[in-house]
XYZ file of C-alpha atoms in Angstrom:
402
model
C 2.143 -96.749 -129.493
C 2.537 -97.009 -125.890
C 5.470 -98.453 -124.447
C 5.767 -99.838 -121.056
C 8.980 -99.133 -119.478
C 7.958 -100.117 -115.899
C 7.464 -103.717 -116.756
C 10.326 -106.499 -115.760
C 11.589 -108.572 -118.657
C 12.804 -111.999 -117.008
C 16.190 -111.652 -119.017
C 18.321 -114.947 -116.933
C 18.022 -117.618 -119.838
C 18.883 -115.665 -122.581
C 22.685 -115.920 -122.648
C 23.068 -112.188 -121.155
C 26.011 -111.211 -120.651
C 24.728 -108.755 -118.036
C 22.409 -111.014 -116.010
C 23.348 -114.485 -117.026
C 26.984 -113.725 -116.339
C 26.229 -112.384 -112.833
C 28.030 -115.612 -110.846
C 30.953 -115.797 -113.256
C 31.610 -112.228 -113.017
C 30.854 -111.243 -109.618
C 31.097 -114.836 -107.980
C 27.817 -114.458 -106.539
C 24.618 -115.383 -108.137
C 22.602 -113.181 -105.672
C 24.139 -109.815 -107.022
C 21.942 -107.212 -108.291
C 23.648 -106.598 -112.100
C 23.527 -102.682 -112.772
C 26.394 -102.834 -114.753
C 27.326 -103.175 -118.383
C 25.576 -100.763 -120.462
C 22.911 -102.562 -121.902
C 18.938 -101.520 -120.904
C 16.466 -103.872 -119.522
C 13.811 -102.820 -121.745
C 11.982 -104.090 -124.930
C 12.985 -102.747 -127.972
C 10.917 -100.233 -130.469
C 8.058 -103.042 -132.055
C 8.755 -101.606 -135.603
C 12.536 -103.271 -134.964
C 11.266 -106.348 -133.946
C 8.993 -106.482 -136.838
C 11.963 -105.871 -139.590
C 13.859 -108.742 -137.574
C 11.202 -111.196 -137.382
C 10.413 -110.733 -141.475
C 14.551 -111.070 -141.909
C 14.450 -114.087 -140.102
C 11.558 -115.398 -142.010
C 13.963 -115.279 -145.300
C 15.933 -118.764 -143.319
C 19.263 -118.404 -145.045
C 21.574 -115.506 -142.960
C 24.945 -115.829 -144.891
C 27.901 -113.455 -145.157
C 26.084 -109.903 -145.733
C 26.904 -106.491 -147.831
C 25.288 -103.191 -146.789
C 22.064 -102.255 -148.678
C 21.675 -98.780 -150.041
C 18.424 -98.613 -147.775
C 20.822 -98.705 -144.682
C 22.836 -95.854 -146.458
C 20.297 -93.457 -146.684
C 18.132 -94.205 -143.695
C 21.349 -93.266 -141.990
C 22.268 -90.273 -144.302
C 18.863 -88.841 -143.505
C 19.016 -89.524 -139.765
C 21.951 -87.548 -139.877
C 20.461 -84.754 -141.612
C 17.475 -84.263 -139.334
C 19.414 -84.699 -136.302
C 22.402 -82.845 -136.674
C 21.743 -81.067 -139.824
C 24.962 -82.417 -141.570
C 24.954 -83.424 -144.850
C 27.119 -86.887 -144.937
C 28.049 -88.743 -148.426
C 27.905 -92.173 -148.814
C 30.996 -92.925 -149.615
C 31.788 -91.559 -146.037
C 30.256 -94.390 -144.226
C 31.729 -97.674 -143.305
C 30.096 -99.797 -141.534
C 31.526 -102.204 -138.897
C 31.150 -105.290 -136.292
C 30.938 -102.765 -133.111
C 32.341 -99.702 -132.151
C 35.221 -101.161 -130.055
C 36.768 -102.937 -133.117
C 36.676 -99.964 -134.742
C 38.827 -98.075 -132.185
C 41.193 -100.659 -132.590
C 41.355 -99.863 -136.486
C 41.642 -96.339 -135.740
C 44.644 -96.806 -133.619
C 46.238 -99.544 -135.363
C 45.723 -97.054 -138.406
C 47.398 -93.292 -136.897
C 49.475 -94.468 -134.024
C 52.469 -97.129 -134.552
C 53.855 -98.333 -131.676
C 55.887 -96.534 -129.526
C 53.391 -93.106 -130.266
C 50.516 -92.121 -128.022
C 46.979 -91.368 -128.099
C 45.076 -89.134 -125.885
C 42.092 -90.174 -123.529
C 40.470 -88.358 -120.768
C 40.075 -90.169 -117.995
C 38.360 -91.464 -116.171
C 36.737 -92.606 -119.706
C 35.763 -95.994 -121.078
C 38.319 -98.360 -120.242
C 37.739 -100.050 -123.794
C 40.095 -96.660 -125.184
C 43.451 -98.092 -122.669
C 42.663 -102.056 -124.202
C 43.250 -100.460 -128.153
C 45.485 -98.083 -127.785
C 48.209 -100.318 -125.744
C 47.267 -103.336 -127.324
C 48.089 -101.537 -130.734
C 51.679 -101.068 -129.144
C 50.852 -97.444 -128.332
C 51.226 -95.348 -125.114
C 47.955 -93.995 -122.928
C 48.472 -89.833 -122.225
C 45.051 -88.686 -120.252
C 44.273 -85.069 -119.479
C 42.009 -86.136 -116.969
C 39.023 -84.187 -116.405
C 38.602 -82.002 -113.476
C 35.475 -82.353 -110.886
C 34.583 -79.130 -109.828
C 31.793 -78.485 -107.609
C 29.736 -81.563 -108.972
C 30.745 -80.796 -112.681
C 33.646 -82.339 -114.473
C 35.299 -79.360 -116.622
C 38.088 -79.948 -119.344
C 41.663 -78.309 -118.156
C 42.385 -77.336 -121.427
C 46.095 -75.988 -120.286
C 46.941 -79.526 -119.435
C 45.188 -80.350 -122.409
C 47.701 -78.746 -124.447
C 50.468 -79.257 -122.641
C 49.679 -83.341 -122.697
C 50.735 -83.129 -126.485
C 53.887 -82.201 -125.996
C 56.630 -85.106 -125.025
C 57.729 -85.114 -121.389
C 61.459 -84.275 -121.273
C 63.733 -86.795 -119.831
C 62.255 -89.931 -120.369
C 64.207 -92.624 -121.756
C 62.971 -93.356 -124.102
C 61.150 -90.402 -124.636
C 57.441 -91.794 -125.953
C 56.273 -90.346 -129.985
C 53.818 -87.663 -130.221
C 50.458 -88.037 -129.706
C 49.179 -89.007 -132.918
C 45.485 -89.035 -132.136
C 42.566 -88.278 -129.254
C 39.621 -90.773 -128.455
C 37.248 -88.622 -127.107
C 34.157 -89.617 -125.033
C 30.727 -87.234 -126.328
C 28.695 -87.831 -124.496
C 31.396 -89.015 -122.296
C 31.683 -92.108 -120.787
C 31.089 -92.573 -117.815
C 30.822 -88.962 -116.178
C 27.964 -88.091 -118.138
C 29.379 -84.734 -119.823
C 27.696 -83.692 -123.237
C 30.068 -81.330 -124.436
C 29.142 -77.747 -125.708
C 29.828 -76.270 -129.006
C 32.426 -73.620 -127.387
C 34.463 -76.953 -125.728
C 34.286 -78.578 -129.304
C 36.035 -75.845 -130.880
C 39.217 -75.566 -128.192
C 39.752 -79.424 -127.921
C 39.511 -79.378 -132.115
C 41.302 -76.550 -132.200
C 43.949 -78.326 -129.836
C 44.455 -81.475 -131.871
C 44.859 -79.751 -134.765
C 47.528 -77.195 -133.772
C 49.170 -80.112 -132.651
C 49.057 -82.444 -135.824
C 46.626 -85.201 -134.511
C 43.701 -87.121 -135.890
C 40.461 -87.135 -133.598
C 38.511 -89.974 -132.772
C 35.278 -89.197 -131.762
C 33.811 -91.937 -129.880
C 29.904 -90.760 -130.088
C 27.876 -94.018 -129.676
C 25.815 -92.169 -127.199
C 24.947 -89.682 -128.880
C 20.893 -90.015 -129.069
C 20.862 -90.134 -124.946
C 20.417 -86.602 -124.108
C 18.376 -84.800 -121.567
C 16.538 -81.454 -121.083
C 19.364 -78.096 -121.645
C 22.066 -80.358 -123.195
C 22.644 -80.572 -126.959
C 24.715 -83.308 -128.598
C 27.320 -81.889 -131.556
C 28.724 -84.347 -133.727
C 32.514 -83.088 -133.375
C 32.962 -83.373 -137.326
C 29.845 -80.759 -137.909
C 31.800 -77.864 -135.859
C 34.036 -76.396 -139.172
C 35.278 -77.663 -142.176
C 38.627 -78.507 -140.779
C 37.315 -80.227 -138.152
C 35.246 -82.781 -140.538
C 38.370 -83.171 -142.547
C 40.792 -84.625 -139.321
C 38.133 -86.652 -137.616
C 36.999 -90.789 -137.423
C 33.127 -90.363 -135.807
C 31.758 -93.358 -133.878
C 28.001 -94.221 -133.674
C 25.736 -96.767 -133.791
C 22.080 -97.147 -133.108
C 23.206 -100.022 -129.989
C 23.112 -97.889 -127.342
C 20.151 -95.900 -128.001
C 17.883 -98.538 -129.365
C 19.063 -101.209 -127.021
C 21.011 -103.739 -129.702
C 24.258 -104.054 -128.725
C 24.180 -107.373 -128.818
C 23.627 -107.082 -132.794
C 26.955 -105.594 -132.703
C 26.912 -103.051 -135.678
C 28.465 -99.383 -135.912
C 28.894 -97.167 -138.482
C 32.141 -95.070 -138.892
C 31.917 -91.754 -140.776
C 35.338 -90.391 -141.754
C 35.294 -87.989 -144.680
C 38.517 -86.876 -145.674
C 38.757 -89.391 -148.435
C 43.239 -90.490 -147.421
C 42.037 -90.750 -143.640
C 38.850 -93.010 -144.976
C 41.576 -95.257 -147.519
C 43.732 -95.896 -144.655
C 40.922 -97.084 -142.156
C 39.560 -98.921 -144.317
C 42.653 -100.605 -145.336
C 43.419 -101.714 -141.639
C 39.730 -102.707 -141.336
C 39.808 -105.222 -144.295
C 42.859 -107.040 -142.185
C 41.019 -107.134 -139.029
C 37.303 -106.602 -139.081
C 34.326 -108.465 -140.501
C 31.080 -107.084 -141.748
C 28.073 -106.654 -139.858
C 25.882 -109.476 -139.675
C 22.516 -109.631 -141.095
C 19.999 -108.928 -138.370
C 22.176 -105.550 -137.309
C 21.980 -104.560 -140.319
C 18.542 -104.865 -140.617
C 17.851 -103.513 -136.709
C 19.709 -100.297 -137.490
C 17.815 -98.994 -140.652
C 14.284 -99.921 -138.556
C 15.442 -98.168 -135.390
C 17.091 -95.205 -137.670
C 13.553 -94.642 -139.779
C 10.752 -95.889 -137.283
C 12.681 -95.641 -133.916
C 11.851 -92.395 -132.894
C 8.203 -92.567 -131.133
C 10.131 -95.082 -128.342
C 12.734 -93.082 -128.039
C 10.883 -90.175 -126.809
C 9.359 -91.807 -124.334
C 12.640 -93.918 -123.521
C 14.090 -90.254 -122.445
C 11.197 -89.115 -120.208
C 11.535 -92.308 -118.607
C 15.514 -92.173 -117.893
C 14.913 -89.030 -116.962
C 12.616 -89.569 -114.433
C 15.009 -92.757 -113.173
C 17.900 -89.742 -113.038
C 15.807 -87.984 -110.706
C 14.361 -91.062 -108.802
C 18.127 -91.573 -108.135
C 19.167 -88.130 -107.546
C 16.475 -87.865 -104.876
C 17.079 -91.491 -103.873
C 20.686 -91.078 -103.052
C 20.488 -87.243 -101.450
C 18.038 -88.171 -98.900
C 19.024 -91.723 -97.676
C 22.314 -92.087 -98.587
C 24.187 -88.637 -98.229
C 27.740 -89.797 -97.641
C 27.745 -90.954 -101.455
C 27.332 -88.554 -104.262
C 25.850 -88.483 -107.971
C 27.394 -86.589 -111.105
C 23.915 -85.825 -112.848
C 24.526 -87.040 -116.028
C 23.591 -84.832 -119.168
C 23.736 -87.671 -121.267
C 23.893 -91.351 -121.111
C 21.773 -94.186 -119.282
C 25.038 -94.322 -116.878
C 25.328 -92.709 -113.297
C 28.872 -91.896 -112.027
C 28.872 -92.558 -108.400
C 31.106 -90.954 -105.689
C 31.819 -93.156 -103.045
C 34.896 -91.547 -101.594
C 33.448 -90.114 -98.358
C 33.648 -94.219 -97.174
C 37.003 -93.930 -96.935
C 37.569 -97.249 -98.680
C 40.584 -97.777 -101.413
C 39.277 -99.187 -104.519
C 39.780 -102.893 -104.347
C 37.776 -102.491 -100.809
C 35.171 -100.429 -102.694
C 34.939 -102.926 -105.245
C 33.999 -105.866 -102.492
C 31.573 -103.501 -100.390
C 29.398 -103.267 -103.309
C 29.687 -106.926 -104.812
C 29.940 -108.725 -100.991
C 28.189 -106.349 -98.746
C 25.768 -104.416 -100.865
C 25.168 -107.321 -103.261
C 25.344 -104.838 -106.497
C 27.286 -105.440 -109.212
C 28.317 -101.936 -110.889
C 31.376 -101.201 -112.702
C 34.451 -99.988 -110.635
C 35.818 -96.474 -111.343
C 39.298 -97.370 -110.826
C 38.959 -99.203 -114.248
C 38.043 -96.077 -115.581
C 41.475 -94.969 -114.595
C 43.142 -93.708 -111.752
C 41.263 -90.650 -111.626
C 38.518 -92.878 -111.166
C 39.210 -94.431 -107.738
C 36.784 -93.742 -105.245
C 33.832 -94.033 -107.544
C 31.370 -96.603 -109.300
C 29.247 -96.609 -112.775
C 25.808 -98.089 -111.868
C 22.954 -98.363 -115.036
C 19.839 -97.012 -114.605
C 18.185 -97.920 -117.578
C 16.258 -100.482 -115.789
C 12.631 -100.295 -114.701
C 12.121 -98.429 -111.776
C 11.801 -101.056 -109.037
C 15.107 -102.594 -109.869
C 16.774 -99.242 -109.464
C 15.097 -98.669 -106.482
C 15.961 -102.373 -105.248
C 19.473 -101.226 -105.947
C 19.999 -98.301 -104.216
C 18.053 -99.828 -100.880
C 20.683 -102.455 -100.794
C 23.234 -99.884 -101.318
C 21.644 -97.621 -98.499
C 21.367 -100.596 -96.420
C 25.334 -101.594 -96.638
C 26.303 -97.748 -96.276
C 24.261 -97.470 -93.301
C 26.050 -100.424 -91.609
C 29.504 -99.486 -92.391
C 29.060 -95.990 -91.314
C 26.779 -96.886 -88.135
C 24.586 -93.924 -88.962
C 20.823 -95.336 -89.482
């Protein structure tokens, strides 16, 4: 089947969060919303088929996960990544977000710390302090376009900072970003190994935030952190989902794959406190898009791919003083706006007041992410272009160069 990419769903009316919240969250109903990381396209037909027969059943009570779901996700697994998962590995949950809160609430008490690298999705800083921890980033470095791990700081960032009082716990665990969130990096097997290598000389559990894992372009190959060594597999929590890539977030359910059988116990123990099951029609989405999914996604990635350079082009040509990280991975373009010479709150109102685009500011990506903005192009083509011409436009008139 043929999917059309290019056409504009009307989505105002729907209770979006990204385009019916527009004038509550940018206080200005005539902003362009290229924000939250949601896709303004249809979703795979056999996905909308399994929902519609679900529906048809007319009773959608409390839910338990069917042995169907199990295995369609087992097998996606296998043919992906080649790794051979056991059931009793998977637990399924209401999102991935709640689950980072589990994982935290589960290896760090409060007073410890958990490792990020920023600028990263600002969803890691809401569970780790609201869990009573304390945020330590080894930010990544941007060199010459590319954002590199500094492995040195890496290392040393596990180690407690003499002469604080009080001097903050050990890190107790890393959230990590792959494909990361928002820069775009897809990390490489040889990076895998020294970060896992890193947290576990250091005594740490890794948290492996991998939702986007299924957005990947041409010369970049996702690793599922767990799948690099034995040891590795036996000291990690992995995050997916089929939201992202199959455009359900809104269905809101994530499956958690944590095989080392005391790490599994205790998440699962902290989850039965705090987290619900997934409801019935995520459930149901997720083993359609995992088994039947694949023909749209295909053509999903030729499409963003062609938006990535559509933007790339876009942005080189007409609007040089700002600069795009190409992502490898991930509908979401990191965008440099520092040549403007704006501070970030003055950023922030250029592109809401002046540009009338709503993206998401970097600074609350952390502070390593002043300066720049997350726009979404998984949008059809002339509402990215719209986009970047206002943009353009608003860049233009600041600078005075036409």
């Amino acid at each position: 089947m043929k999917y059309n990419f290019d056409e504009v769903v009307n989505r105002i009316g729907t209770a979006s969060y990204k385009w019916d919240g527009v004038k509550l969250i940018f206080q200005d109903s005539d902003v362009l919303p290229m924000w939250v990381a949601d896709m303004d396209f249809k979703i795979a037909k056999p996905i909308t088929d399994a929902i519609r027969k679900r529906a048809e059943h007319e009773i959608y009570g409390y839910t338990v996960v069917p042995d169907s779901l199990v295995e369609a996700t087992i097998d996606r697994l296998k043919r992906k990544y080649n790794w051979d998962v056991k059931p009793e590995w998977l637990v399924f949950t209401p999102g991935v977000v709640p689950a980072l809160y589990t994982a935290v609430k589960t290896f760090a008490s409060p007073g410890d710390s958990v490792l990020v690298q920023e600028p990263v999705y600002y969803p890691f800083f809401h569970a780790i302090r609201d869990n009573g921890a304390h945020v330590v980033s080894s930010d990544l470095k941007l060199v010459n376009g590319h954002y590199e791990i500094d492995f040195e700081d890496l290392e040393k960032k596990f180690l407690p900072k003499p002469g604080l009082t009080p001097t903050p716990a050990r890190v107790r665990a890393m959230i990590m970003s792959n494909p990361h969130n928002p820069v775009g990096r897809v990390f490489n097997r040889k990076e895998l190994e020294k970060i896992g290598e890193i947290v576990l000389r250091h005594g740490a559990v890794m948290i492996s935030d991998e939702i986007h894992c299924e957005i990947v372009y041409k010369g970049h190959k996702h690793i599922p952190f767990a799948t690099i060594s034995k040891e590795f597999q036996e000291n990690s929590i992995t995050c997916m989902s089929a939201s992202k890539t199959f455009n359900l977030a809104g269905l809101e359910t994530s499956v958690i794959i944590i095989p080392n059988e005391r790490i599994r116990a205790r998440f699962i123990e902290a989850k039965g406190r705090i987290l619900s099951t997934p409801n019935a029609f995520g459930l149901v989405a997720m083993e359609a898009a995992f088994r039947y999914g694949d023909e749209w996604l295909s053509q999903l990635l030729e499409y963003l791919e062609e938006n990535i350079n559509f933007l790339m082009d876009f942005v080189k040509k007409r609007i040089p003083n700002v600069k795009v990280i190409r992502p490898e991975g991930t509908y979401l373009a990191w965008l440099d706006f520092r040549e403007l010479g704006l501070d970030e709150h003055e950023l922030s109102e250029f592109l809401r007041k002046k540009a009338k685009v709503g993206l998401d500011d970097g600074y609350i990506f952390g502070e390593s992410g002043k300066g720049f903005a997350r726009l979404n192009f998984a949008t059809p083509r002339v509402i990215l272009e719209e986009g970047l011409r206002r943009i353009e436009k608003a860049v233009k008139e600041i600078t005075g160069v036409f």
